[in-house]
Amino acid sequence: MLKKLLVTSGILMSMAGYAAPKLTIYDDGLSCPNNCDAHVVFHQTLNGTKFAHSPNSTSAMPQRCAPNTDCRICFDDKAKECLITPYRGGGPSKNTFDLTPAFYSLWCGNPDIPTRLRSQCDILIKQSQTLVGRINCIAEPEHDKCQVMMRKAVKDKQQDSVIYQQCLEEGEEVFNLSRPEREKRIYGCAYRGF
């Protein structure tokens, strides 16, 4: 009985590795490649699988996508519902397609998209409806209720840009040697450690 349970458990665990990737949205500012155009980033372990492979290969014989080239990404376990989009390199945790706002803007208006992507688009559209009528300080930084906050954000960004550039010039490892923990940078200098 125990042997049967272990075998069944092993099969289920190996099947779990074939679950379609999660869909997330990201815009990391300076660290978002290619000015955050419509693209995907994903963990290196997803590259060259049935879910993410070169358009010149098949899901049965997948080849890796090279950064800054087109990549076929598939949204279902059978790799039948796919589309081709620019791949900008590694990024999020395993089994996740991290997609930019520009990607969703480009594809969500298209009626002929993979079912899971359509569902994600519908969720994002519904969530955005809760913002209708609210003040968007990023879009309207001069609005009376936004000016103080947005001026501080611009000042903070300018100050951080100097530190970010310094980290890039020195290299993350060297930069972090002389910094207290709260000021150390991670992920190619793009973030402060927490």
Tab-separated table of C-alpha atoms in Angstrom, residues 12-190:
chain	number	residue	atom	x	y	z
A	12	LEU	CA	1.123	13.528	-9.331
A	13	MET	CA	4.189	15.556	-8.393
A	14	SER	CA	5.750	15.075	-11.825
A	15	MET	CA	2.461	16.030	-13.477
A	16	ALA	CA	2.351	19.197	-11.373
A	17	GLY	CA	5.500	20.324	-13.179
A	18	TYR	CA	3.480	20.453	-16.387
A	19	ALA	CA	0.859	22.914	-15.178
A	20	ALA	CA	0.447	25.922	-17.432
A	21	PRO	CA	2.363	29.005	-16.242
A	22	LYS	CA	0.751	31.676	-14.075
A	23	LEU	CA	0.062	35.014	-15.733
A	24	THR	CA	1.227	38.167	-13.968
A	25	ILE	CA	1.719	41.812	-14.882
A	26	TYR	CA	4.820	43.911	-14.272
A	27	ASP	CA	6.394	47.283	-15.003
A	28	ASP	CA	9.671	47.745	-13.165
A	29	GLY	CA	10.483	51.198	-14.404
A	30	LEU	CA	14.183	51.457	-15.232
A	31	SER	CA	14.761	47.713	-15.065
A	32	CYS	CA	11.876	46.906	-17.420
A	33	PRO	CA	13.600	46.044	-20.715
A	34	ASN	CA	13.020	47.884	-23.983
A	35	ASN	CA	11.073	50.720	-22.374
A	36	CYS	CA	8.500	48.187	-21.122
A	37	ASP	CA	7.126	47.421	-24.588
A	38	ALA	CA	4.689	44.534	-25.179
A	39	HIS	CA	6.773	41.530	-24.094
A	40	VAL	CA	7.193	38.583	-21.759
A	41	VAL	CA	9.896	37.625	-19.264
A	42	PHE	CA	10.073	34.273	-17.502
A	43	HIS	CA	12.363	32.093	-15.377
A	44	GLN	CA	15.089	30.260	-17.281
A	45	THR	CA	13.587	26.870	-16.351
A	46	LEU	CA	10.528	27.654	-18.481
A	47	ASN	CA	12.605	28.464	-21.570
A	48	GLY	CA	12.772	25.672	-24.143
A	49	THR	CA	9.646	23.912	-22.872
A	50	LYS	CA	6.295	23.324	-24.525
A	51	PHE	CA	5.130	26.510	-22.806
A	52	ALA	CA	7.915	28.805	-24.052
A	53	HIS	CA	9.945	27.988	-27.128
A	54	SER	CA	11.349	29.376	-30.334
A	55	PRO	CA	8.729	29.882	-33.054
A	56	ASN	CA	11.121	27.899	-35.287
A	57	SER	CA	10.550	24.803	-33.139
A	58	THR	CA	7.534	22.794	-32.004
A	59	SER	CA	6.099	22.094	-28.574
A	60	ALA	CA	7.124	18.437	-29.067
A	61	MET	CA	10.744	19.422	-29.836
A	62	PRO	CA	11.063	22.857	-28.209
A	63	GLN	CA	14.144	25.032	-28.558
A	64	ARG	CA	15.056	27.896	-26.244
A	65	CYS	CA	14.100	31.478	-27.024
A	66	ALA	CA	16.963	33.951	-27.184
A	67	PRO	CA	16.522	37.246	-25.327
A	68	ASN	CA	15.171	40.066	-27.497
A	69	THR	CA	13.708	37.705	-30.096
A	70	ASP	CA	10.199	36.440	-30.693
A	71	CYS	CA	9.057	33.524	-28.559
A	72	ARG	CA	6.014	31.254	-28.771
A	73	ILE	CA	4.296	31.203	-25.380
A	74	CYS	CA	1.527	28.698	-24.684
A	75	PHE	CA	-1.214	29.139	-22.126
A	76	ASP	CA	-2.585	25.593	-21.833
A	77	ASP	CA	-1.189	22.212	-20.777
A	78	LYS	CA	-1.474	20.823	-24.308
A	79	ALA	CA	0.416	23.767	-25.860
A	80	LYS	CA	-2.392	24.382	-28.349
A	81	GLU	CA	-3.341	27.938	-27.304
A	82	CYS	CA	-0.245	29.963	-28.064
A	83	LEU	CA	0.900	33.286	-29.437
A	84	ILE	CA	4.187	34.837	-30.468
A	85	THR	CA	5.583	37.811	-28.562
A	86	PRO	CA	8.997	39.356	-27.883
A	87	TYR	CA	10.952	37.644	-25.103
A	88	ARG	CA	13.154	40.023	-23.102
A	89	GLY	CA	14.929	37.533	-20.837
A	90	GLY	CA	14.701	36.081	-17.365
A	91	GLY	CA	12.645	37.506	-14.604
A	92	PRO	CA	10.046	36.146	-12.219
A	93	SER	CA	9.800	32.985	-10.165
A	94	LYS	CA	9.408	29.597	-11.835
A	95	ASN	CA	6.377	28.753	-13.967
A	96	THR	CA	5.264	32.362	-14.460
A	97	PHE	CA	4.784	34.484	-17.550
A	98	ASP	CA	5.417	38.052	-16.412
A	99	LEU	CA	3.741	40.283	-18.998
A	100	THR	CA	3.875	44.061	-19.365
A	101	PRO	CA	0.904	46.437	-19.349
A	102	ALA	CA	1.724	47.105	-23.018
A	103	PHE	CA	1.374	43.362	-23.722
A	104	TYR	CA	-2.095	43.301	-22.170
A	105	SER	CA	-3.065	46.500	-24.016
A	106	LEU	CA	-1.987	44.942	-27.295
A	107	TRP	CA	-3.623	41.546	-26.852
A	108	CYS	CA	-6.708	42.126	-24.676
A	109	GLY	CA	-8.468	44.017	-27.467
A	110	ASN	CA	-8.017	41.070	-29.824
A	111	PRO	CA	-11.022	38.694	-29.855
A	112	ASP	CA	-8.938	35.745	-31.082
A	113	ILE	CA	-6.589	35.077	-28.155
A	114	PRO	CA	-5.935	32.021	-25.970
A	115	THR	CA	-8.717	31.256	-23.481
A	116	ARG	CA	-6.566	31.713	-20.352
A	117	LEU	CA	-5.285	35.037	-21.630
A	118	ARG	CA	-8.876	36.122	-22.372
A	119	SER	CA	-9.818	35.219	-18.776
A	120	GLN	CA	-6.882	37.220	-17.416
A	121	CYS	CA	-7.805	40.173	-19.646
A	122	ASP	CA	-11.389	40.028	-18.375
A	123	ILE	CA	-10.154	40.059	-14.768
A	124	LEU	CA	-7.878	43.048	-15.418
A	125	ILE	CA	-10.648	44.950	-17.216
A	126	LYS	CA	-13.067	44.275	-14.350
A	127	GLN	CA	-10.481	45.385	-11.783
A	128	SER	CA	-9.772	48.558	-13.743
A	129	GLN	CA	-13.470	49.473	-13.644
A	130	THR	CA	-13.139	50.019	-9.885
A	131	LEU	CA	-10.772	52.896	-10.688
A	132	VAL	CA	-13.182	54.771	-12.955
A	133	GLY	CA	-13.827	58.231	-11.552
A	134	ARG	CA	-10.822	58.159	-9.243
A	135	ILE	CA	-7.903	60.550	-9.555
A	136	ASN	CA	-4.900	59.031	-11.331
A	137	CYS	CA	-1.919	60.988	-10.055
A	138	ILE	CA	0.456	59.402	-12.559
A	139	ALA	CA	-1.730	60.536	-15.454
A	140	GLU	CA	-2.581	63.877	-13.777
A	141	PRO	CA	0.441	64.895	-11.654
A	142	GLU	CA	-0.698	68.539	-11.577
A	143	HIS	CA	-4.090	67.724	-10.027
A	144	ASP	CA	-4.523	69.586	-6.714
A	145	LYS	CA	-4.583	66.333	-4.727
A	146	CYS	CA	-1.487	64.979	-6.486
A	147	GLN	CA	1.047	67.787	-6.680
A	148	VAL	CA	2.822	67.312	-3.331
A	149	MET	CA	2.995	63.539	-3.615
A	150	MET	CA	4.130	63.579	-7.247
A	151	ARG	CA	6.822	66.197	-6.638
A	152	LYS	CA	8.184	64.021	-3.831
A	153	ALA	CA	8.061	60.965	-6.117
A	154	VAL	CA	9.983	62.810	-8.846
A	155	LYS	CA	12.590	64.004	-6.318
A	156	ASP	CA	12.946	60.497	-4.840
A	157	LYS	CA	13.304	59.022	-8.324
A	158	GLN	CA	16.007	61.533	-9.263
A	159	GLN	CA	17.943	60.776	-6.075
A	160	ASP	CA	17.596	57.037	-6.591
A	161	SER	CA	18.684	57.319	-10.234
A	162	VAL	CA	22.064	58.671	-9.091
A	163	ILE	CA	22.516	55.726	-6.714
A	164	TYR	CA	21.274	53.280	-9.365
A	165	GLN	CA	23.830	54.587	-11.885
A	166	GLN	CA	26.591	54.392	-9.279
A	167	CYS	CA	25.656	50.765	-8.571
A	168	LEU	CA	25.677	49.946	-12.290
A	169	GLU	CA	29.110	51.556	-12.722
A	170	GLU	CA	30.667	49.838	-9.698
A	171	GLY	CA	28.846	46.551	-10.122
A	172	GLU	CA	26.298	45.286	-7.629
A	173	GLU	CA	28.744	43.198	-5.581
A	174	VAL	CA	31.316	45.992	-5.121
A	175	PHE	CA	28.610	48.601	-4.520
A	176	ASN	CA	27.022	46.508	-1.763
A	177	LEU	CA	30.286	45.987	0.158
A	178	SER	CA	30.213	49.474	1.666
A	179	ARG	CA	26.457	49.754	2.214
A	180	PRO	CA	24.283	48.998	5.229
A	181	GLU	CA	21.753	46.215	4.634
A	182	ARG	CA	18.824	48.576	3.933
A	183	GLU	CA	20.787	50.308	1.124
A	184	LYS	CA	22.119	47.222	-0.653
A	185	ARG	CA	20.898	46.721	-4.201
A	186	ILE	CA	19.653	43.508	-5.813
A	187	TYR	CA	18.543	42.269	-9.248
A	188	GLY	CA	21.091	44.154	-11.315
A	189	CYS	CA	20.963	47.213	-9.013
A	190	ALA	CA	17.285	47.796	-9.819
